[in-house]
PDB file of C-alpha atoms in Angstrom:
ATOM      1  CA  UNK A  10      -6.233   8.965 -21.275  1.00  0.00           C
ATOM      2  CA  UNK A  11      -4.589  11.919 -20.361  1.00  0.00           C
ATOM      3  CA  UNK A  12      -3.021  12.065 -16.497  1.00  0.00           C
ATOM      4  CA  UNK A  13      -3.410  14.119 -13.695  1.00  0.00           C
ATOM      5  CA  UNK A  14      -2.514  17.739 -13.805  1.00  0.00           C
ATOM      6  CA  UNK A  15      -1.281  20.275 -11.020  1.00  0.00           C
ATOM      7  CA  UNK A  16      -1.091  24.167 -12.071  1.00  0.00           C
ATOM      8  CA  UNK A  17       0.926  26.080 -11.331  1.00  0.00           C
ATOM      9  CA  UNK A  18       4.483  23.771 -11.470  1.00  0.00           C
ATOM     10  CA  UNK A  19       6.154  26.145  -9.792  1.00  0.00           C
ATOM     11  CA  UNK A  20       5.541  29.137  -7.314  1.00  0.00           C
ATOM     12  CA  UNK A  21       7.462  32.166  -5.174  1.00  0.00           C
ATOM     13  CA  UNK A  22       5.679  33.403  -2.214  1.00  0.00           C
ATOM     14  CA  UNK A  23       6.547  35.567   0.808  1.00  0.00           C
ATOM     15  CA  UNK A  24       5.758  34.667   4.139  1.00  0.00           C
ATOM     16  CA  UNK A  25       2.563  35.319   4.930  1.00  0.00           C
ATOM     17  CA  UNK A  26       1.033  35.281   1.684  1.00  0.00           C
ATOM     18  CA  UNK A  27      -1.751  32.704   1.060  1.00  0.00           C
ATOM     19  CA  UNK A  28      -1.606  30.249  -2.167  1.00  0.00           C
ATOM     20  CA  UNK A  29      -4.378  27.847  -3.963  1.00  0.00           C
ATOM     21  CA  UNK A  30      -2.950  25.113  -5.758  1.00  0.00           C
ATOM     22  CA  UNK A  31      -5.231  23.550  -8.497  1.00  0.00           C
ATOM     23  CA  UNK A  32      -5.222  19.528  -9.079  1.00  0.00           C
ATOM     24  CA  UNK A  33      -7.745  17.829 -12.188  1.00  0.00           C
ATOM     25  CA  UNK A  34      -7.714  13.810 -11.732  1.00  0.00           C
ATOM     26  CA  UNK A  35      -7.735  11.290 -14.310  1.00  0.00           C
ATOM     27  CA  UNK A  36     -10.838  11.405 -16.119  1.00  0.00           C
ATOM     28  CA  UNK A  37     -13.914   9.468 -14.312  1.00  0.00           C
ATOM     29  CA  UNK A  38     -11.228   9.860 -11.112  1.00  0.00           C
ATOM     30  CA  UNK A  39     -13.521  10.653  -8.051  1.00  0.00           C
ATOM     31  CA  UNK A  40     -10.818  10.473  -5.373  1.00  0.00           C
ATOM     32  CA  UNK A  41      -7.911  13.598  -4.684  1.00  0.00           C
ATOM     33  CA  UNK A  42      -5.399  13.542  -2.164  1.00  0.00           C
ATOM     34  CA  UNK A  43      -2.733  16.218  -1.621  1.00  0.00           C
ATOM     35  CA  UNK A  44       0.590  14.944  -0.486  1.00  0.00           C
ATOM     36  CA  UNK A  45       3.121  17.196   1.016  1.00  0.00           C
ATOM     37  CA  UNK A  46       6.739  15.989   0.328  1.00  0.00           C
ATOM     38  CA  UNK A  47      10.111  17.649   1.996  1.00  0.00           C
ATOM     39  CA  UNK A  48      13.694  16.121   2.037  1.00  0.00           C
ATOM     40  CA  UNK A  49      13.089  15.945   6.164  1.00  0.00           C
ATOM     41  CA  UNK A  50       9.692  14.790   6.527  1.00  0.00           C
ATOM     42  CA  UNK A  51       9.047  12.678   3.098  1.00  0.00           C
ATOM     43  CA  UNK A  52       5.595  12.219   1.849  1.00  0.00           C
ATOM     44  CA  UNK A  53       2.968  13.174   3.749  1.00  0.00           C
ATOM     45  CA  UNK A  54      -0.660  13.300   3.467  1.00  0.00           C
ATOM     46  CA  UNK A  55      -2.272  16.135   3.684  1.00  0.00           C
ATOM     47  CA  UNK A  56      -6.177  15.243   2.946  1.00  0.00           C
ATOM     48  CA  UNK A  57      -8.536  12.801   0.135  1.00  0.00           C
ATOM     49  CA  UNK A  58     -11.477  14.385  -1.143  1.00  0.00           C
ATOM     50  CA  UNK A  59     -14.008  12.003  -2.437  1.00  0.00           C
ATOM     51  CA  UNK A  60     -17.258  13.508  -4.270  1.00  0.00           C
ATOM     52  CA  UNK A  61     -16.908  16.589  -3.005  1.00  0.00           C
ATOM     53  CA  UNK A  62     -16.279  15.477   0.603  1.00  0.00           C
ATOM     54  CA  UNK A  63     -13.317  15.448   2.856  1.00  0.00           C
ATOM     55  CA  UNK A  64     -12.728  11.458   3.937  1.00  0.00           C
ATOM     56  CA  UNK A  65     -10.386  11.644   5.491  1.00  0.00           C
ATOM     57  CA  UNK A  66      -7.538  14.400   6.747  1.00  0.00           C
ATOM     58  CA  UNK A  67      -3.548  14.227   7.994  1.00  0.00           C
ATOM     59  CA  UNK A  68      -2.178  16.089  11.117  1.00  0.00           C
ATOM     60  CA  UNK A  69      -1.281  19.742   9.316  1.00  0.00           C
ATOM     61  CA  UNK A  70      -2.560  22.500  10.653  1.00  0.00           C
ATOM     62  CA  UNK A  71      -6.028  24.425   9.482  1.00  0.00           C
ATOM     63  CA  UNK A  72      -3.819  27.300   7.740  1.00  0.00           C
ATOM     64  CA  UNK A  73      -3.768  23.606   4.880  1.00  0.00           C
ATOM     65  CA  UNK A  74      -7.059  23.209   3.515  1.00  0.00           C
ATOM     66  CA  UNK A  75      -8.887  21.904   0.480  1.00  0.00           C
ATOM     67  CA  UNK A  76     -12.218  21.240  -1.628  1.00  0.00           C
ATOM     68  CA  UNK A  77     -13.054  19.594  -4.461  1.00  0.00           C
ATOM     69  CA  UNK A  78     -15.918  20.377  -7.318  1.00  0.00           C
ATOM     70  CA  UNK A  79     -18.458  18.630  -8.538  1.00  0.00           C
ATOM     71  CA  UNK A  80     -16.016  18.071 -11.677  1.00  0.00           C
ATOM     72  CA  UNK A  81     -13.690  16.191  -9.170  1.00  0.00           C
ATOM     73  CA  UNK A  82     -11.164  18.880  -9.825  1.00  0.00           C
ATOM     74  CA  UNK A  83      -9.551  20.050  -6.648  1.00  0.00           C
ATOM     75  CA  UNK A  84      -7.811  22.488  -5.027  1.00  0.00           C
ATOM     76  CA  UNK A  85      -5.894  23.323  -1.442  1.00  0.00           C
ATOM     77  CA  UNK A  86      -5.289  26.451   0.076  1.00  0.00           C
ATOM     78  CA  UNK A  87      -2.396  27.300   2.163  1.00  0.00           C
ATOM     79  CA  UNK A  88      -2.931  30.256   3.970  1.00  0.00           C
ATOM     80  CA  UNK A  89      -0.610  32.428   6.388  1.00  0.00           C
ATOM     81  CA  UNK A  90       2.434  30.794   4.790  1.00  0.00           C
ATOM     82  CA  UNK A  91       5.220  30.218   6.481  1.00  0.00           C
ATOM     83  CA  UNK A  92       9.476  28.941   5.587  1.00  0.00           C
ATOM     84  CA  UNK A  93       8.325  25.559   6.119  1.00  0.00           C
ATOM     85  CA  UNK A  94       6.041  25.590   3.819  1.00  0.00           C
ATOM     86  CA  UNK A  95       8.578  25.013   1.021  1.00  0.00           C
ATOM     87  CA  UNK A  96       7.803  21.725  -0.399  1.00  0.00           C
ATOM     88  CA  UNK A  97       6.670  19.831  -3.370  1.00  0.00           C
ATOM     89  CA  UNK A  98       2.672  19.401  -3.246  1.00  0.00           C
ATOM     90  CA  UNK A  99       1.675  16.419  -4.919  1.00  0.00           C
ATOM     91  CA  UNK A 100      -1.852  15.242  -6.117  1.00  0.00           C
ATOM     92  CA  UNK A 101      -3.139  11.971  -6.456  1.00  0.00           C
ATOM     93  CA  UNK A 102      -5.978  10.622  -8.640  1.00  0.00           C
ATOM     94  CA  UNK A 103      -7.997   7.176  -7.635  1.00  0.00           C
ATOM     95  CA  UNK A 104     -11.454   6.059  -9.500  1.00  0.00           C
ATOM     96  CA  UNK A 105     -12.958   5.085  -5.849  1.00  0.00           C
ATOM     97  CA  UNK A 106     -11.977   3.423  -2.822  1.00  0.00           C
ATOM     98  CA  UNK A 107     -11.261  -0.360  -1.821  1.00  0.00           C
ATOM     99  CA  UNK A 108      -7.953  -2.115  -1.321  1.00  0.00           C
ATOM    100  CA  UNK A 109      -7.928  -2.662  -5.287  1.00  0.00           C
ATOM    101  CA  UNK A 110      -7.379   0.471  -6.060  1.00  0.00           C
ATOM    102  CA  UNK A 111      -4.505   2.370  -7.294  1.00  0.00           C
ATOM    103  CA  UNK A 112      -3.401   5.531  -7.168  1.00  0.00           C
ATOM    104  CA  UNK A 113      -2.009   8.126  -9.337  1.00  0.00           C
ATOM    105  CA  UNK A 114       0.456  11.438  -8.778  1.00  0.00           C
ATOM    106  CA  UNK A 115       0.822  14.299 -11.106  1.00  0.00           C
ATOM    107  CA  UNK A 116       3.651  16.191 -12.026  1.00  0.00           C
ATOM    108  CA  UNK A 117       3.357  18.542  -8.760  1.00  0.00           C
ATOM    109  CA  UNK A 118       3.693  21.748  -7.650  1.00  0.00           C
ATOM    110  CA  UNK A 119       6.674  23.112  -6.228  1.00  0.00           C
ATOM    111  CA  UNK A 120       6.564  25.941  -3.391  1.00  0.00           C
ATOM    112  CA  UNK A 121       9.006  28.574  -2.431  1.00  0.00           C
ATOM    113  CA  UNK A 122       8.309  30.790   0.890  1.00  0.00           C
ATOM    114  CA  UNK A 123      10.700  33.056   1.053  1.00  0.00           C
TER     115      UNK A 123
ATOM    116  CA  UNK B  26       8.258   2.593  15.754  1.00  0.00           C
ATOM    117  CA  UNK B  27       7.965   4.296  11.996  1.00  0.00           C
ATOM    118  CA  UNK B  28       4.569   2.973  10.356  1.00  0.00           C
ATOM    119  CA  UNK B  29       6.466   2.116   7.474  1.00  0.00           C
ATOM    120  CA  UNK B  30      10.418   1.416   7.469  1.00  0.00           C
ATOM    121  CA  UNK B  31      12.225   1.029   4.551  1.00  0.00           C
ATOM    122  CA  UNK B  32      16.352   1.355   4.149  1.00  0.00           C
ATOM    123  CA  UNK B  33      17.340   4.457   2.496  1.00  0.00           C
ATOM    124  CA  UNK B  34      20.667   3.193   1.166  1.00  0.00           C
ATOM    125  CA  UNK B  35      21.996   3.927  -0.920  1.00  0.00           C
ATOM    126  CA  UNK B  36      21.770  -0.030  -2.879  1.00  0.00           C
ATOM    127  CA  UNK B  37      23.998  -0.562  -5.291  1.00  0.00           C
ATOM    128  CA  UNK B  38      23.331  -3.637  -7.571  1.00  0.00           C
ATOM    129  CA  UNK B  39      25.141  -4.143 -11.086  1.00  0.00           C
ATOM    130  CA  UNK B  40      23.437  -4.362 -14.338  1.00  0.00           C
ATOM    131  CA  UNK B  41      21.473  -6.529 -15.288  1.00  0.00           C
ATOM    132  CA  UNK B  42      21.213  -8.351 -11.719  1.00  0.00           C
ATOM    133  CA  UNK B  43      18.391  -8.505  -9.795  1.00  0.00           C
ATOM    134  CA  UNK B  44      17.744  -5.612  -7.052  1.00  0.00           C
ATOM    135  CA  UNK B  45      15.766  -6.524  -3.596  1.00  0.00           C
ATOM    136  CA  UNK B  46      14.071  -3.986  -1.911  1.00  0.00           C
ATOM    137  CA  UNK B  47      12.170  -4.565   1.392  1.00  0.00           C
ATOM    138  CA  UNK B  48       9.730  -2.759   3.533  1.00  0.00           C
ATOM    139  CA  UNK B  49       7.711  -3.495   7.029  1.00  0.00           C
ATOM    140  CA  UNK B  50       5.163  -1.902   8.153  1.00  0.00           C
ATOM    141  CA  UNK B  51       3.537  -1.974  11.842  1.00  0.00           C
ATOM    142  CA  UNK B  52      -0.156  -1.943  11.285  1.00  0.00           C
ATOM    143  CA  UNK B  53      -1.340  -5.630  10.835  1.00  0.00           C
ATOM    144  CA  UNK B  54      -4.251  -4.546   9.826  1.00  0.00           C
ATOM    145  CA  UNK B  55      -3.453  -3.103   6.948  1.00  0.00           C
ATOM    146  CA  UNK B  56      -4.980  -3.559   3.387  1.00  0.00           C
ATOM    147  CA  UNK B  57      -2.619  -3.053   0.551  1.00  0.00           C
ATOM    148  CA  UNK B  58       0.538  -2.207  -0.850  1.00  0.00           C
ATOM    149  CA  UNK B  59       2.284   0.487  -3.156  1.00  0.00           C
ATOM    150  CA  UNK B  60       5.523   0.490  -4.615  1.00  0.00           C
ATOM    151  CA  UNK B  61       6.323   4.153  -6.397  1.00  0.00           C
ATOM    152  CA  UNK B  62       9.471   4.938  -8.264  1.00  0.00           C
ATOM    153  CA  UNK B  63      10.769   8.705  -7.781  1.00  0.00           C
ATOM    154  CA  UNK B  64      14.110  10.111  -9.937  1.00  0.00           C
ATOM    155  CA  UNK B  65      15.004  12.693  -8.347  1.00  0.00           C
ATOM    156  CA  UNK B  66      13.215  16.150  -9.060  1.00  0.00           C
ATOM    157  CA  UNK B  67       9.998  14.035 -10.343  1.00  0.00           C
ATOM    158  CA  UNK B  68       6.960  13.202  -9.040  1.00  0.00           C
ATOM    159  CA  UNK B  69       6.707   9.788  -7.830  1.00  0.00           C
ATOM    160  CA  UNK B  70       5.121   6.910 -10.527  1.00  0.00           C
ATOM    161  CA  UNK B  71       3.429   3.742  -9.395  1.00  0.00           C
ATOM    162  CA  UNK B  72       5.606   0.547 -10.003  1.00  0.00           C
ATOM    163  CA  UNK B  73       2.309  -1.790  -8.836  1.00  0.00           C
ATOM    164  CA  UNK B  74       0.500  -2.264  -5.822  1.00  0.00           C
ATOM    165  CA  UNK B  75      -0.429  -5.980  -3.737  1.00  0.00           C
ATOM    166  CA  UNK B  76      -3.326  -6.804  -1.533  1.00  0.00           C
ATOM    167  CA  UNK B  77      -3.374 -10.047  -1.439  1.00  0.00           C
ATOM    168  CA  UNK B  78      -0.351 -12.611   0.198  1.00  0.00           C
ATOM    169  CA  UNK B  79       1.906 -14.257  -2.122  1.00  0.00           C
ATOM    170  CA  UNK B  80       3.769 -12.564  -5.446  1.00  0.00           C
ATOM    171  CA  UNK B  81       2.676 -10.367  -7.962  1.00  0.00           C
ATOM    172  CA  UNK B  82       4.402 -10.251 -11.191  1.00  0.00           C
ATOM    173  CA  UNK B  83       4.556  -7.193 -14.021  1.00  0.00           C
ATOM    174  CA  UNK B  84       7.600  -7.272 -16.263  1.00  0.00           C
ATOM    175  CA  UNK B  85      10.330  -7.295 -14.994  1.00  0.00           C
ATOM    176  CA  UNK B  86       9.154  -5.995 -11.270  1.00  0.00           C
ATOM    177  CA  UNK B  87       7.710  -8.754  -8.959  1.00  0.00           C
ATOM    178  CA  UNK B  88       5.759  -7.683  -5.419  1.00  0.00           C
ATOM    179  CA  UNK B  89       5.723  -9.935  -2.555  1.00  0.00           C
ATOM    180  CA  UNK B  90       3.751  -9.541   0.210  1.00  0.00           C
ATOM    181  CA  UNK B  91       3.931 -11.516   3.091  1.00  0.00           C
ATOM    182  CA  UNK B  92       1.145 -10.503   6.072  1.00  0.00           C
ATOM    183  CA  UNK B  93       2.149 -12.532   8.521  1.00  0.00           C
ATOM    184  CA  UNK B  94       5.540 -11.093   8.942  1.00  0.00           C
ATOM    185  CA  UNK B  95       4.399  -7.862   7.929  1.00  0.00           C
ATOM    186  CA  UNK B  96       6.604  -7.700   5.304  1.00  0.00           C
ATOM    187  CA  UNK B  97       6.295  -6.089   1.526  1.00  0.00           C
ATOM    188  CA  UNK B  98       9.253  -6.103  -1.096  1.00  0.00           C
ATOM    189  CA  UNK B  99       9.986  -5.954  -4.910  1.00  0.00           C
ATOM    190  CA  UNK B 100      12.324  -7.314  -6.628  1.00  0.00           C
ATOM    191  CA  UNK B 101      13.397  -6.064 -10.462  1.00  0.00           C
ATOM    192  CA  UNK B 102      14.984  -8.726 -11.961  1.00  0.00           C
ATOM    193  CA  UNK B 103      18.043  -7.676 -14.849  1.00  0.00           C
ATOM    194  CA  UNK B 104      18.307  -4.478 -13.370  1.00  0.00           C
ATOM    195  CA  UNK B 105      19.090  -1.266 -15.702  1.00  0.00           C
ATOM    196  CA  UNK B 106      20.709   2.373 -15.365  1.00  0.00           C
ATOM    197  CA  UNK B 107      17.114   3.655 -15.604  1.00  0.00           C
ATOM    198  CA  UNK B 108      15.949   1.831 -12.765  1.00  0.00           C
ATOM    199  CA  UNK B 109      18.162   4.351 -10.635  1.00  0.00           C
ATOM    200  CA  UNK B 110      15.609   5.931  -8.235  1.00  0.00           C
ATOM    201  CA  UNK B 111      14.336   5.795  -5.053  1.00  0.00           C
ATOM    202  CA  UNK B 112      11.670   3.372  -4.218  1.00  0.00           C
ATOM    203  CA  UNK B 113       9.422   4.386  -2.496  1.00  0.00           C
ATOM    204  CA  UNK B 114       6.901   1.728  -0.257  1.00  0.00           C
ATOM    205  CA  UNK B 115       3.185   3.153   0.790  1.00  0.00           C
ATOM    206  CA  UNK B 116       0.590   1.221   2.993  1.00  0.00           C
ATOM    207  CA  UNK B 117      -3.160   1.616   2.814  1.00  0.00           C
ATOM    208  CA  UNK B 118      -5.320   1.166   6.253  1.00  0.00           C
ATOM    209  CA  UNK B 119      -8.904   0.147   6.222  1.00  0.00           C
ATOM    210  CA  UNK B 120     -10.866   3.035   7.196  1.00  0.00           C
ATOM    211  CA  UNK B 121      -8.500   5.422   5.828  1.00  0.00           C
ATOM    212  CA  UNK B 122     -10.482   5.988   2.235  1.00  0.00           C
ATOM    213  CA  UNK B 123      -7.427   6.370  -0.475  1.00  0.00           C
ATOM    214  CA  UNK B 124      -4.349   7.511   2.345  1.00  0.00           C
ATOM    215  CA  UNK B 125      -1.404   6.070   2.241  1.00  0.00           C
ATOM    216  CA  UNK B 126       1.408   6.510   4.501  1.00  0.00           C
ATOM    217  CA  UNK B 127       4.764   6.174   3.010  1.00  0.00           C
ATOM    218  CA  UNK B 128       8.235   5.240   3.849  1.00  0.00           C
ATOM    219  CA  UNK B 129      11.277   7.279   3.276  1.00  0.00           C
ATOM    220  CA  UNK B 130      12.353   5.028   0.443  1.00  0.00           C
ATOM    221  CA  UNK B 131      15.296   3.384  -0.865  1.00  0.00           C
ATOM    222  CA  UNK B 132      17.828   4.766  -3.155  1.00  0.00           C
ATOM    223  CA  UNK B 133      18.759   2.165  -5.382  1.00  0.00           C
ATOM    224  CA  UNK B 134      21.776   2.527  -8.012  1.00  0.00           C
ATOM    225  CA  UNK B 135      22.732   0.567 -10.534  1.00  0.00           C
ATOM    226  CA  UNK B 136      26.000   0.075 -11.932  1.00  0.00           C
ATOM    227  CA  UNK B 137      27.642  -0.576 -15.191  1.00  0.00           C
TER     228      UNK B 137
END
């Protein structure tokens, strides 16, 4: 079963710009979250999309968004973007919710704001 | 207090011995338990995860949990060069669908 992908791997913006990062979850997969990891602040969770519907989101501000499609693919937006945006984004696949149930990152996607 | 404190390290254990790595958490209410392994430039990779109390045992990596104490670890028993990473514990909260909130993990090395 192939694992969960993030396009692009890698990406150069300029402040200001906006970006959409693209996430597709382990087949049959319902659940996304995006993860935000920095050397200062670690991982942190951005948001969890669960058939097509925000469950639950972190403390970032709205410029950080997201959706998901009916395919469970995903993707978040980061608009405005600013130096601290630099960061790894990670994905992470689930098949549902419930305290049995593990979860899966992909390779992520690495930001530059320059 | 952190949500989820582990010791960054850096541990140093030799090869082939066993490596103990702990992890608290503050939320007693919380439901289970992730241990991730990250090398560096990587994106982290689940080790195994715990829910209930007691141990949990996959290869050479056992999970203990212990709720009362609010206290999660994982032990790798005969340690190798490849298990160089940081560890990396996560907590899941009811009512909080599939987030987890992470520590700042623990560099482990391991030494010839």
């Amino acid at each position: 079963k192939a694992g969960v992908t993030q396009t692009p791997r890698y990406l150069i913006k300029t402040r200001g710009q906006q970006v959409t990062l693209s996430c597709s979850p382990i087949s049959g997969h319902r659940s996304v979250s995006w993860y935000q990891q920095t050397p200062g602040q670690g991982l942190q969770f951005l948001f969890e999309y669960f058939s097509e519907t925000q469950r639950n989101k972190g403390n970032f501000p709205g410029r950080f968004s997201g959706r998901q499609f009916s395919n469970s693919r995903s993707e978040m937006n980061v608009s405005t973007l600013e130096l601290g945006d630099s960061a790894l984004y990670l994905c992470a696949s689930s098949p549902r919710g419930g305290p049995d149930n593990e979860q899966f990152f992909g390779p992520g996607t690495r930001l530059t704001v320059l | 207090q952190k949500e989820v404190e582990q010791n960054s390290g850096p541990l140093s254990v030799p090869e082939g011995a066993i490596a103990s790595l702990n992890c608290t958490y503050s939320d007693r209410g919380s439901q289970s338990f992730f241990w991730y392994r990250q090398y560096s430039g990587k994106s982290p990779e689940l080790i195994m995860f715990i829910y209930s109390n007691g141990d949990k045992e996959d290869g050479r990596f056992t999970a203990q949990l212990n709720k009362a104490s609010q206290y999660v670890s994982l032990l790798i028993r005969d340690s190798q060069p490849s298990d160089s990473a940081t560890y990396l514990c996560a907590v899941r909260r009811p009512g909080g669908g599939n987030k987890l909130t992470f520590g700042t993990g623990t560099q482990l090395k391991v030494e010839l």
